[in-house]
């Protein structure tokens, strides 16, 4: 992954043109190309480059998990030894019900957790089972944890950058 | 209820949608249905908001600068403070959570300077200290998560 990739002007135009979704036509990338006045090949090549560089995580049919019944998300936070966080983070990140797993800074004494994993479920029971699996996986390396359940969504939009 | 083709489309293509000149045709071949059936199905999934969009998912960190922020707000003021925070266009996810830190949101800016300025403005506007928790490392490749259709 190239960490120094800087999107050029066309890349930024592509981000703006696609961030709310592709047109549902037989040749969506051609339509975007026409809109931007470039060749379809160029659109596909630039998007592939952004994907390789990690600017685009994935191109996908993005489901709304709430609509599918996954109304509960538990943000689980864990205090694990700093020298173990990478190894344990990878294990948590590979679990099916975990959608995100990040290392974040501690802010002692207010906040002493260094590992975050977002766990999803349709019921409290489902989420609890997933959390128990994480507790077991971490074992003695779990020096403390909390689960912050979502009560309400107050705002939710995808990334939007200005034109 | 969600039909079988819809399930297949979500399961398979929440992870990766073809970057091909004719992506729906690729999907049609893979799922052994017609291109038009795929397009109709995706269209209906979008119309019912089961699928929010088909397209690229950008990495906030690489497309700009972002962080996770938590604020501890007295419960009776939560809605008011949430509203103040939501007025910032840089705030794109905001959740009320059950904790002493009860307001959690993501701030995304064009660069780190803009991010710092936004955090400063949020502190000033709300009057509360913030817990700034930027991602230091990601341990997930973010391919969606496995859905159980039962």
PDB file of C-alpha atoms in Angstrom:
ATOM      1  CA  UNK A   1       0.000   0.000   0.000  1.00  0.00           C
ATOM      2  CA  UNK A   2       1.434   3.338  -1.048  1.00  0.00           C
ATOM      3  CA  UNK A   3       0.971   5.804   1.797  1.00  0.00           C
ATOM      4  CA  UNK A   4       2.127   8.799  -0.192  1.00  0.00           C
ATOM      5  CA  UNK A   5      -0.487   8.553  -2.945  1.00  0.00           C
ATOM      6  CA  UNK A   6      -1.940  11.988  -3.548  1.00  0.00           C
ATOM      7  CA  UNK A   7      -5.130  12.092  -5.620  1.00  0.00           C
ATOM      8  CA  UNK A   8      -4.734  14.314  -8.677  1.00  0.00           C
ATOM      9  CA  UNK A   9      -7.424  16.554 -10.089  1.00  0.00           C
ATOM     10  CA  UNK A  10      -9.065  13.777 -12.078  1.00  0.00           C
ATOM     11  CA  UNK A  11      -9.028  11.509  -9.024  1.00  0.00           C
ATOM     12  CA  UNK A  12     -10.793  14.167  -6.984  1.00  0.00           C
ATOM     13  CA  UNK A  13     -13.380  14.616  -9.740  1.00  0.00           C
ATOM     14  CA  UNK A  14     -13.879  10.858  -9.766  1.00  0.00           C
ATOM     15  CA  UNK A  15     -14.378  10.816  -5.996  1.00  0.00           C
ATOM     16  CA  UNK A  16     -17.008  13.546  -6.264  1.00  0.00           C
ATOM     17  CA  UNK A  17     -18.724  11.842  -9.211  1.00  0.00           C
ATOM     18  CA  UNK A  18     -18.907   8.405  -7.546  1.00  0.00           C
ATOM     19  CA  UNK A  19     -19.171   9.002  -3.798  1.00  0.00           C
ATOM     20  CA  UNK A  20     -22.951   8.900  -3.842  1.00  0.00           C
ATOM     21  CA  UNK A  21     -22.975   5.773  -5.958  1.00  0.00           C
ATOM     22  CA  UNK A  22     -22.556   4.630  -9.541  1.00  0.00           C
ATOM     23  CA  UNK A  23     -25.383   4.909 -12.062  1.00  0.00           C
ATOM     24  CA  UNK A  24     -27.275   1.620 -12.386  1.00  0.00           C
ATOM     25  CA  UNK A  25     -26.734   1.295 -16.112  1.00  0.00           C
ATOM     26  CA  UNK A  26     -25.053  -1.464 -18.145  1.00  0.00           C
ATOM     27  CA  UNK A  27     -21.860   0.640 -18.461  1.00  0.00           C
ATOM     28  CA  UNK A  28     -21.649   2.805 -15.335  1.00  0.00           C
ATOM     29  CA  UNK A  29     -17.958   3.638 -15.686  1.00  0.00           C
ATOM     30  CA  UNK A  30     -18.552   4.760 -19.274  1.00  0.00           C
ATOM     31  CA  UNK A  31     -21.287   7.086 -18.065  1.00  0.00           C
ATOM     32  CA  UNK A  32     -18.962   8.588 -15.448  1.00  0.00           C
ATOM     33  CA  UNK A  33     -16.278   8.992 -18.141  1.00  0.00           C
ATOM     34  CA  UNK A  34     -18.685  10.818 -20.393  1.00  0.00           C
ATOM     35  CA  UNK A  35     -19.738  13.092 -17.548  1.00  0.00           C
ATOM     36  CA  UNK A  36     -16.106  14.000 -16.868  1.00  0.00           C
ATOM     37  CA  UNK A  37     -15.054  14.175 -20.508  1.00  0.00           C
ATOM     38  CA  UNK A  38     -12.388  11.468 -20.288  1.00  0.00           C
ATOM     39  CA  UNK A  39     -12.072   7.983 -21.738  1.00  0.00           C
ATOM     40  CA  UNK A  40     -13.678   4.977 -19.993  1.00  0.00           C
ATOM     41  CA  UNK A  41     -10.254   3.334 -19.845  1.00  0.00           C
ATOM     42  CA  UNK A  42      -8.907   6.269 -17.916  1.00  0.00           C
ATOM     43  CA  UNK A  43     -11.736   6.070 -15.376  1.00  0.00           C
ATOM     44  CA  UNK A  44     -11.176   2.375 -14.773  1.00  0.00           C
ATOM     45  CA  UNK A  45      -7.386   2.793 -14.599  1.00  0.00           C
ATOM     46  CA  UNK A  46      -7.576   5.704 -12.123  1.00  0.00           C
ATOM     47  CA  UNK A  47     -10.073   3.873  -9.943  1.00  0.00           C
ATOM     48  CA  UNK A  48      -7.887   0.784  -9.938  1.00  0.00           C
ATOM     49  CA  UNK A  49      -4.934   2.963  -8.899  1.00  0.00           C
ATOM     50  CA  UNK A  50      -6.894   4.523  -6.048  1.00  0.00           C
ATOM     51  CA  UNK A  51      -7.920   1.039  -4.994  1.00  0.00           C
ATOM     52  CA  UNK A  52      -4.329  -0.213  -5.070  1.00  0.00           C
ATOM     53  CA  UNK A  53      -3.253   2.843  -3.085  1.00  0.00           C
ATOM     54  CA  UNK A  54      -5.961   2.241  -0.482  1.00  0.00           C
ATOM     55  CA  UNK A  55      -7.814   5.501  -1.162  1.00  0.00           C
ATOM     56  CA  UNK A  56     -10.712   3.322  -2.267  1.00  0.00           C
ATOM     57  CA  UNK A  57     -11.153   0.528   0.278  1.00  0.00           C
ATOM     58  CA  UNK A  58     -13.466  -1.406  -1.948  1.00  0.00           C
ATOM     59  CA  UNK A  59     -16.104  -0.906  -4.604  1.00  0.00           C
ATOM     60  CA  UNK A  60     -19.278  -2.458  -3.321  1.00  0.00           C
ATOM     61  CA  UNK A  61     -23.003  -2.778  -3.007  1.00  0.00           C
ATOM     62  CA  UNK A  62     -23.132  -1.140   0.428  1.00  0.00           C
ATOM     63  CA  UNK A  63     -25.947  -2.605   2.529  1.00  0.00           C
ATOM     64  CA  UNK A  64     -27.756  -0.628   5.200  1.00  0.00           C
ATOM     65  CA  UNK A  65     -27.358  -2.982   8.124  1.00  0.00           C
ATOM     66  CA  UNK A  66     -30.176  -1.316  10.026  1.00  0.00           C
ATOM     67  CA  UNK A  67     -32.605  -2.175   7.249  1.00  0.00           C
ATOM     68  CA  UNK A  68     -31.415  -5.774   7.434  1.00  0.00           C
ATOM     69  CA  UNK A  69     -32.258  -6.005  11.106  1.00  0.00           C
ATOM     70  CA  UNK A  70     -28.785  -5.354  12.481  1.00  0.00           C
ATOM     71  CA  UNK A  71     -30.007  -2.533  14.669  1.00  0.00           C
ATOM     72  CA  UNK A  72     -27.588  -3.037  17.509  1.00  0.00           C
ATOM     73  CA  UNK A  73     -23.933  -2.173  17.440  1.00  0.00           C
ATOM     74  CA  UNK A  74     -21.667  -2.506  20.396  1.00  0.00           C
ATOM     75  CA  UNK A  75     -18.481  -0.505  20.363  1.00  0.00           C
ATOM     76  CA  UNK A  76     -16.212  -2.729  22.400  1.00  0.00           C
ATOM     77  CA  UNK A  77     -13.077  -1.173  23.868  1.00  0.00           C
ATOM     78  CA  UNK A  78     -10.202  -3.145  25.316  1.00  0.00           C
ATOM     79  CA  UNK A  79      -7.085  -2.512  27.344  1.00  0.00           C
ATOM     80  CA  UNK A  80      -4.458  -4.942  26.089  1.00  0.00           C
ATOM     81  CA  UNK A  81      -0.668  -4.811  26.514  1.00  0.00           C
ATOM     82  CA  UNK A  82       0.804  -2.405  23.948  1.00  0.00           C
ATOM     83  CA  UNK A  83       3.283  -5.003  22.758  1.00  0.00           C
ATOM     84  CA  UNK A  84       0.413  -7.393  21.995  1.00  0.00           C
ATOM     85  CA  UNK A  85      -2.013  -4.973  20.360  1.00  0.00           C
ATOM     86  CA  UNK A  86      -1.030  -5.770  16.776  1.00  0.00           C
ATOM     87  CA  UNK A  87      -1.292  -9.526  17.146  1.00  0.00           C
ATOM     88  CA  UNK A  88      -4.578  -9.343  19.077  1.00  0.00           C
ATOM     89  CA  UNK A  89      -5.999  -6.649  16.805  1.00  0.00           C
ATOM     90  CA  UNK A  90      -5.508  -8.850  13.767  1.00  0.00           C
ATOM     91  CA  UNK A  91      -7.296 -11.739  15.478  1.00  0.00           C
ATOM     92  CA  UNK A  92     -10.261  -9.554  16.441  1.00  0.00           C
ATOM     93  CA  UNK A  93     -10.387  -7.949  13.010  1.00  0.00           C
ATOM     94  CA  UNK A  94     -10.707 -11.366  11.386  1.00  0.00           C
ATOM     95  CA  UNK A  95     -13.837 -12.285  13.385  1.00  0.00           C
ATOM     96  CA  UNK A  96     -17.081 -12.417  11.361  1.00  0.00           C
ATOM     97  CA  UNK A  97     -19.260 -10.075  13.452  1.00  0.00           C
ATOM     98  CA  UNK A  98     -16.510  -7.440  13.732  1.00  0.00           C
ATOM     99  CA  UNK A  99     -16.862  -4.710  11.103  1.00  0.00           C
ATOM    100  CA  UNK A 100     -14.029  -2.461  12.259  1.00  0.00           C
ATOM    101  CA  UNK A 101     -11.039  -3.029  14.501  1.00  0.00           C
ATOM    102  CA  UNK A 102      -8.748  -0.133  15.276  1.00  0.00           C
ATOM    103  CA  UNK A 103      -5.903   0.756  17.567  1.00  0.00           C
ATOM    104  CA  UNK A 104      -6.471   4.179  19.161  1.00  0.00           C
ATOM    105  CA  UNK A 105      -4.496   6.226  21.696  1.00  0.00           C
ATOM    106  CA  UNK A 106      -5.071   5.895  25.439  1.00  0.00           C
ATOM    107  CA  UNK A 107      -5.854   9.031  27.434  1.00  0.00           C
ATOM    108  CA  UNK A 108      -5.098   8.004  31.015  1.00  0.00           C
ATOM    109  CA  UNK A 109      -6.583   8.384  33.542  1.00  0.00           C
ATOM    110  CA  UNK A 110      -9.826   9.232  31.695  1.00  0.00           C
ATOM    111  CA  UNK A 111      -9.587   6.604  29.011  1.00  0.00           C
ATOM    112  CA  UNK A 112      -7.254   3.654  29.171  1.00  0.00           C
ATOM    113  CA  UNK A 113      -8.317   1.536  26.197  1.00  0.00           C
ATOM    114  CA  UNK A 114      -6.115   0.968  23.164  1.00  0.00           C
ATOM    115  CA  UNK A 115      -8.131  -1.459  21.014  1.00  0.00           C
ATOM    116  CA  UNK A 116     -11.591  -0.855  19.496  1.00  0.00           C
ATOM    117  CA  UNK A 117     -13.780  -3.447  17.803  1.00  0.00           C
ATOM    118  CA  UNK A 118     -17.253  -2.739  16.454  1.00  0.00           C
ATOM    119  CA  UNK A 119     -19.560  -5.728  16.940  1.00  0.00           C
ATOM    120  CA  UNK A 120     -22.923  -6.053  15.194  1.00  0.00           C
ATOM    121  CA  UNK A 121     -26.022  -8.048  15.916  1.00  0.00           C
ATOM    122  CA  UNK A 122     -29.779  -8.159  15.587  1.00  0.00           C
ATOM    123  CA  UNK A 123     -30.423  -8.766  19.262  1.00  0.00           C
ATOM    124  CA  UNK A 124     -28.688  -8.043  22.552  1.00  0.00           C
ATOM    125  CA  UNK A 125     -28.176 -11.772  22.976  1.00  0.00           C
ATOM    126  CA  UNK A 126     -26.395 -12.071  19.625  1.00  0.00           C
ATOM    127  CA  UNK A 127     -24.038  -9.216  20.455  1.00  0.00           C
ATOM    128  CA  UNK A 128     -23.370 -10.642  23.935  1.00  0.00           C
ATOM    129  CA  UNK A 129     -22.361 -13.986  22.407  1.00  0.00           C
ATOM    130  CA  UNK A 130     -19.899 -12.234  20.083  1.00  0.00           C
ATOM    131  CA  UNK A 131     -18.420 -10.244  22.956  1.00  0.00           C
ATOM    132  CA  UNK A 132     -17.992 -13.393  25.017  1.00  0.00           C
ATOM    133  CA  UNK A 133     -16.054 -14.889  22.094  1.00  0.00           C
ATOM    134  CA  UNK A 134     -13.701 -11.897  22.136  1.00  0.00           C
ATOM    135  CA  UNK A 135     -13.234 -12.200  25.915  1.00  0.00           C
ATOM    136  CA  UNK A 136     -12.229 -15.816  25.434  1.00  0.00           C
ATOM    137  CA  UNK A 137      -9.943 -15.019  22.537  1.00  0.00           C
ATOM    138  CA  UNK A 138      -8.082 -12.318  24.478  1.00  0.00           C
ATOM    139  CA  UNK A 139      -7.853 -14.409  27.651  1.00  0.00           C
ATOM    140  CA  UNK A 140      -5.301 -13.100  30.146  1.00  0.00           C
ATOM    141  CA  UNK A 141      -4.312 -10.249  27.817  1.00  0.00           C
ATOM    142  CA  UNK A 142      -7.649  -8.543  28.504  1.00  0.00           C
ATOM    143  CA  UNK A 143      -6.837  -6.137  31.346  1.00  0.00           C
ATOM    144  CA  UNK A 144     -10.165  -4.351  31.163  1.00  0.00           C
ATOM    145  CA  UNK A 145     -12.962  -3.741  28.715  1.00  0.00           C
ATOM    146  CA  UNK A 146     -16.261  -1.961  28.254  1.00  0.00           C
ATOM    147  CA  UNK A 147     -19.082  -2.213  25.738  1.00  0.00           C
ATOM    148  CA  UNK A 148     -20.771   0.968  24.589  1.00  0.00           C
ATOM    149  CA  UNK A 149     -24.096   0.131  22.997  1.00  0.00           C
ATOM    150  CA  UNK A 150     -25.607   2.464  20.459  1.00  0.00           C
ATOM    151  CA  UNK A 151     -28.790   4.053  21.730  1.00  0.00           C
ATOM    152  CA  UNK A 152     -29.638   6.288  18.820  1.00  0.00           C
ATOM    153  CA  UNK A 153     -28.165   7.315  15.506  1.00  0.00           C
ATOM    154  CA  UNK A 154     -27.927  11.098  15.561  1.00  0.00           C
ATOM    155  CA  UNK A 155     -26.323  11.526  12.152  1.00  0.00           C
ATOM    156  CA  UNK A 156     -25.072   9.194   9.474  1.00  0.00           C
ATOM    157  CA  UNK A 157     -23.665  10.106   6.080  1.00  0.00           C
ATOM    158  CA  UNK A 158     -20.836   8.659   4.047  1.00  0.00           C
ATOM    159  CA  UNK A 159     -17.675  10.596   3.405  1.00  0.00           C
ATOM    160  CA  UNK A 160     -18.409  13.718   1.402  1.00  0.00           C
ATOM    161  CA  UNK A 161     -15.719  15.899  -0.027  1.00  0.00           C
ATOM    162  CA  UNK A 162     -16.525  19.183  -1.644  1.00  0.00           C
ATOM    163  CA  UNK A 163     -16.281  19.840  -5.346  1.00  0.00           C
TER     164      UNK A 163
ATOM    165  CA  UNK B   1     -38.615 -10.390   3.068  1.00  0.00           C
ATOM    166  CA  UNK B   2     -35.521 -10.350   0.963  1.00  0.00           C
ATOM    167  CA  UNK B   3     -35.419 -12.692  -1.996  1.00  0.00           C
ATOM    168  CA  UNK B   4     -32.644 -15.096  -2.816  1.00  0.00           C
ATOM    169  CA  UNK B   5     -31.081 -13.027  -5.587  1.00  0.00           C
ATOM    170  CA  UNK B   6     -30.947  -9.983  -3.311  1.00  0.00           C
ATOM    171  CA  UNK B   7     -29.206 -12.038  -0.627  1.00  0.00           C
ATOM    172  CA  UNK B   8     -26.689 -13.354  -3.119  1.00  0.00           C
ATOM    173  CA  UNK B   9     -25.980  -9.870  -4.417  1.00  0.00           C
ATOM    174  CA  UNK B  10     -25.466  -8.427  -0.933  1.00  0.00           C
ATOM    175  CA  UNK B  11     -23.387 -11.344   0.331  1.00  0.00           C
ATOM    176  CA  UNK B  12     -21.147 -11.415  -2.665  1.00  0.00           C
ATOM    177  CA  UNK B  13     -20.838  -7.802  -3.700  1.00  0.00           C
ATOM    178  CA  UNK B  14     -20.661  -5.992  -0.352  1.00  0.00           C
ATOM    179  CA  UNK B  15     -17.076  -7.202  -0.534  1.00  0.00           C
ATOM    180  CA  UNK B  16     -16.258  -6.222  -4.068  1.00  0.00           C
ATOM    181  CA  UNK B  17     -18.186  -4.925  -7.048  1.00  0.00           C
ATOM    182  CA  UNK B  18     -16.584  -5.532 -10.464  1.00  0.00           C
ATOM    183  CA  UNK B  19     -14.388  -2.755 -11.824  1.00  0.00           C
ATOM    184  CA  UNK B  20     -15.197  -3.878 -15.336  1.00  0.00           C
ATOM    185  CA  UNK B  21     -16.738  -2.003 -18.276  1.00  0.00           C
ATOM    186  CA  UNK B  22     -19.902  -4.072 -17.801  1.00  0.00           C
ATOM    187  CA  UNK B  23     -20.034  -4.891 -14.078  1.00  0.00           C
ATOM    188  CA  UNK B  24     -23.670  -6.002 -14.020  1.00  0.00           C
ATOM    189  CA  UNK B  25     -22.991  -8.437 -16.843  1.00  0.00           C
ATOM    190  CA  UNK B  26     -20.096  -9.889 -14.833  1.00  0.00           C
ATOM    191  CA  UNK B  27     -22.442 -10.325 -11.878  1.00  0.00           C
ATOM    192  CA  UNK B  28     -25.121 -11.837 -14.119  1.00  0.00           C
ATOM    193  CA  UNK B  29     -22.662 -14.437 -15.376  1.00  0.00           C
ATOM    194  CA  UNK B  30     -21.478 -15.227 -11.869  1.00  0.00           C
ATOM    195  CA  UNK B  31     -25.004 -15.630 -10.500  1.00  0.00           C
ATOM    196  CA  UNK B  32     -26.416 -17.200 -13.656  1.00  0.00           C
ATOM    197  CA  UNK B  33     -29.216 -14.704 -14.276  1.00  0.00           C
ATOM    198  CA  UNK B  34     -29.688 -11.972 -16.873  1.00  0.00           C
ATOM    199  CA  UNK B  35     -27.997  -8.584 -16.722  1.00  0.00           C
ATOM    200  CA  UNK B  36     -31.399  -6.893 -16.610  1.00  0.00           C
ATOM    201  CA  UNK B  37     -32.474  -9.014 -13.633  1.00  0.00           C
ATOM    202  CA  UNK B  38     -29.356  -7.878 -11.756  1.00  0.00           C
ATOM    203  CA  UNK B  39     -29.917  -4.225 -12.554  1.00  0.00           C
ATOM    204  CA  UNK B  40     -33.610  -4.435 -11.603  1.00  0.00           C
ATOM    205  CA  UNK B  41     -32.774  -6.189  -8.359  1.00  0.00           C
ATOM    206  CA  UNK B  42     -30.082  -3.665  -7.385  1.00  0.00           C
ATOM    207  CA  UNK B  43     -32.423  -0.832  -8.312  1.00  0.00           C
ATOM    208  CA  UNK B  44     -35.132  -2.194  -6.058  1.00  0.00           C
ATOM    209  CA  UNK B  45     -32.635  -2.764  -3.218  1.00  0.00           C
ATOM    210  CA  UNK B  46     -31.608   0.855  -3.527  1.00  0.00           C
ATOM    211  CA  UNK B  47     -35.171   2.119  -3.702  1.00  0.00           C
ATOM    212  CA  UNK B  48     -36.011   0.324  -0.479  1.00  0.00           C
ATOM    213  CA  UNK B  49     -32.746   1.574   1.113  1.00  0.00           C
ATOM    214  CA  UNK B  50     -31.593  -1.965   1.846  1.00  0.00           C
ATOM    215  CA  UNK B  51     -28.553  -1.063  -0.242  1.00  0.00           C
ATOM    216  CA  UNK B  52     -27.560   2.541   0.321  1.00  0.00           C
ATOM    217  CA  UNK B  53     -25.428   2.767  -2.819  1.00  0.00           C
ATOM    218  CA  UNK B  54     -23.295   0.805  -5.248  1.00  0.00           C
ATOM    219  CA  UNK B  55     -19.905   2.381  -5.627  1.00  0.00           C
ATOM    220  CA  UNK B  56     -16.524   3.043  -4.080  1.00  0.00           C
ATOM    221  CA  UNK B  57     -16.043   3.118  -0.312  1.00  0.00           C
ATOM    222  CA  UNK B  58     -13.340   5.644   0.405  1.00  0.00           C
ATOM    223  CA  UNK B  59     -10.728   5.458   3.101  1.00  0.00           C
ATOM    224  CA  UNK B  60     -11.238   8.566   5.222  1.00  0.00           C
ATOM    225  CA  UNK B  61      -7.683   8.522   6.404  1.00  0.00           C
ATOM    226  CA  UNK B  62      -6.251   8.554   2.895  1.00  0.00           C
ATOM    227  CA  UNK B  63      -8.842  10.780   1.293  1.00  0.00           C
ATOM    228  CA  UNK B  64      -8.431  13.345   4.098  1.00  0.00           C
ATOM    229  CA  UNK B  65      -7.905  13.462   7.844  1.00  0.00           C
ATOM    230  CA  UNK B  66     -10.349  12.024  10.357  1.00  0.00           C
ATOM    231  CA  UNK B  67     -10.771  11.089  13.981  1.00  0.00           C
ATOM    232  CA  UNK B  68     -13.240   9.605  16.447  1.00  0.00           C
ATOM    233  CA  UNK B  69     -14.405  12.018  19.140  1.00  0.00           C
ATOM    234  CA  UNK B  70     -16.219  11.369  22.414  1.00  0.00           C
ATOM    235  CA  UNK B  71     -17.904  13.907  24.689  1.00  0.00           C
ATOM    236  CA  UNK B  72     -19.483  13.357  28.110  1.00  0.00           C
ATOM    237  CA  UNK B  73     -22.703  15.349  28.201  1.00  0.00           C
ATOM    238  CA  UNK B  74     -25.396  15.484  30.917  1.00  0.00           C
ATOM    239  CA  UNK B  75     -28.143  13.205  29.613  1.00  0.00           C
ATOM    240  CA  UNK B  76     -30.816  15.925  29.508  1.00  0.00           C
ATOM    241  CA  UNK B  77     -28.606  18.093  27.284  1.00  0.00           C
ATOM    242  CA  UNK B  78     -27.607  15.301  24.905  1.00  0.00           C
ATOM    243  CA  UNK B  79     -30.019  16.209  22.098  1.00  0.00           C
ATOM    244  CA  UNK B  80     -29.047  19.880  22.190  1.00  0.00           C
ATOM    245  CA  UNK B  81     -25.332  19.171  22.106  1.00  0.00           C
ATOM    246  CA  UNK B  82     -25.801  16.546  19.388  1.00  0.00           C
ATOM    247  CA  UNK B  83     -27.580  19.127  17.293  1.00  0.00           C
ATOM    248  CA  UNK B  84     -24.734  21.611  17.744  1.00  0.00           C
ATOM    249  CA  UNK B  85     -22.231  18.957  16.719  1.00  0.00           C
ATOM    250  CA  UNK B  86     -24.305  17.849  13.721  1.00  0.00           C
ATOM    251  CA  UNK B  87     -24.261  21.364  12.322  1.00  0.00           C
ATOM    252  CA  UNK B  88     -20.615  20.811  11.437  1.00  0.00           C
ATOM    253  CA  UNK B  89     -20.503  19.396   7.924  1.00  0.00           C
ATOM    254  CA  UNK B  90     -17.258  17.651   8.952  1.00  0.00           C
ATOM    255  CA  UNK B  91     -19.233  15.380  11.308  1.00  0.00           C
ATOM    256  CA  UNK B  92     -20.486  12.323   9.439  1.00  0.00           C
ATOM    257  CA  UNK B  93     -21.411   9.707  12.019  1.00  0.00           C
ATOM    258  CA  UNK B  94     -22.885  10.587  15.380  1.00  0.00           C
ATOM    259  CA  UNK B  95     -24.160   8.036  17.889  1.00  0.00           C
ATOM    260  CA  UNK B  96     -25.621   8.296  21.359  1.00  0.00           C
ATOM    261  CA  UNK B  97     -24.058   5.531  23.432  1.00  0.00           C
ATOM    262  CA  UNK B  98     -24.680   4.158  26.912  1.00  0.00           C
ATOM    263  CA  UNK B  99     -21.650   5.393  28.830  1.00  0.00           C
ATOM    264  CA  UNK B 100     -20.270   8.343  30.786  1.00  0.00           C
ATOM    265  CA  UNK B 101     -18.922   9.370  27.375  1.00  0.00           C
ATOM    266  CA  UNK B 102     -22.314   9.311  25.700  1.00  0.00           C
ATOM    267  CA  UNK B 103     -21.799  11.214  22.441  1.00  0.00           C
ATOM    268  CA  UNK B 104     -19.545   9.616  19.815  1.00  0.00           C
ATOM    269  CA  UNK B 105     -18.902  11.004  16.374  1.00  0.00           C
ATOM    270  CA  UNK B 106     -16.478  10.889  13.471  1.00  0.00           C
ATOM    271  CA  UNK B 107     -14.946  14.110  12.183  1.00  0.00           C
ATOM    272  CA  UNK B 108     -13.544  14.124   8.640  1.00  0.00           C
ATOM    273  CA  UNK B 109     -11.651  17.061   7.161  1.00  0.00           C
ATOM    274  CA  UNK B 110      -9.667  17.760   4.040  1.00  0.00           C
ATOM    275  CA  UNK B 111      -6.344  17.783   5.950  1.00  0.00           C
ATOM    276  CA  UNK B 112      -4.957  17.675   9.488  1.00  0.00           C
ATOM    277  CA  UNK B 113      -4.928  21.455   9.907  1.00  0.00           C
ATOM    278  CA  UNK B 114      -8.598  21.686   8.965  1.00  0.00           C
ATOM    279  CA  UNK B 115      -9.282  18.781  11.344  1.00  0.00           C
ATOM    280  CA  UNK B 116      -7.585  20.570  14.271  1.00  0.00           C
ATOM    281  CA  UNK B 117      -9.522  23.743  13.548  1.00  0.00           C
ATOM    282  CA  UNK B 118     -12.786  21.818  13.447  1.00  0.00           C
ATOM    283  CA  UNK B 119     -12.058  20.090  16.777  1.00  0.00           C
ATOM    284  CA  UNK B 120     -11.225  23.461  18.312  1.00  0.00           C
ATOM    285  CA  UNK B 121     -14.506  24.920  17.009  1.00  0.00           C
ATOM    286  CA  UNK B 122     -16.509  21.962  18.341  1.00  0.00           C
ATOM    287  CA  UNK B 123     -14.908  22.396  21.786  1.00  0.00           C
ATOM    288  CA  UNK B 124     -15.640  26.099  21.718  1.00  0.00           C
ATOM    289  CA  UNK B 125     -19.216  25.777  20.486  1.00  0.00           C
ATOM    290  CA  UNK B 126     -20.270  22.991  22.866  1.00  0.00           C
ATOM    291  CA  UNK B 127     -18.207  24.115  25.857  1.00  0.00           C
ATOM    292  CA  UNK B 128     -17.207  20.525  26.654  1.00  0.00           C
ATOM    293  CA  UNK B 129     -13.772  18.907  26.629  1.00  0.00           C
ATOM    294  CA  UNK B 130     -13.396  16.234  23.965  1.00  0.00           C
ATOM    295  CA  UNK B 131     -11.706  12.867  23.877  1.00  0.00           C
ATOM    296  CA  UNK B 132      -9.767  12.744  20.605  1.00  0.00           C
ATOM    297  CA  UNK B 133      -9.248   9.147  19.453  1.00  0.00           C
ATOM    298  CA  UNK B 134      -7.692   9.056  15.981  1.00  0.00           C
ATOM    299  CA  UNK B 135      -7.137   5.682  14.390  1.00  0.00           C
ATOM    300  CA  UNK B 136      -3.502   4.661  14.813  1.00  0.00           C
ATOM    301  CA  UNK B 137      -3.783   1.392  13.015  1.00  0.00           C
ATOM    302  CA  UNK B 138      -6.510  -0.624  11.327  1.00  0.00           C
ATOM    303  CA  UNK B 139      -6.703  -4.368  11.892  1.00  0.00           C
ATOM    304  CA  UNK B 140      -9.549  -5.032   9.558  1.00  0.00           C
ATOM    305  CA  UNK B 141      -9.652  -5.002   5.811  1.00  0.00           C
ATOM    306  CA  UNK B 142     -13.259  -3.780   5.961  1.00  0.00           C
ATOM    307  CA  UNK B 143     -15.047  -6.196   3.690  1.00  0.00           C
ATOM    308  CA  UNK B 144     -18.371  -5.698   5.366  1.00  0.00           C
ATOM    309  CA  UNK B 145     -19.382  -8.417   7.795  1.00  0.00           C
ATOM    310  CA  UNK B 146     -21.028 -11.780   7.448  1.00  0.00           C
ATOM    311  CA  UNK B 147     -24.804 -11.595   7.458  1.00  0.00           C
ATOM    312  CA  UNK B 148     -27.075 -14.274   8.831  1.00  0.00           C
ATOM    313  CA  UNK B 149     -30.233 -14.540   6.720  1.00  0.00           C
ATOM    314  CA  UNK B 150     -32.194 -16.854   9.056  1.00  0.00           C
TER     315      UNK B 150
END
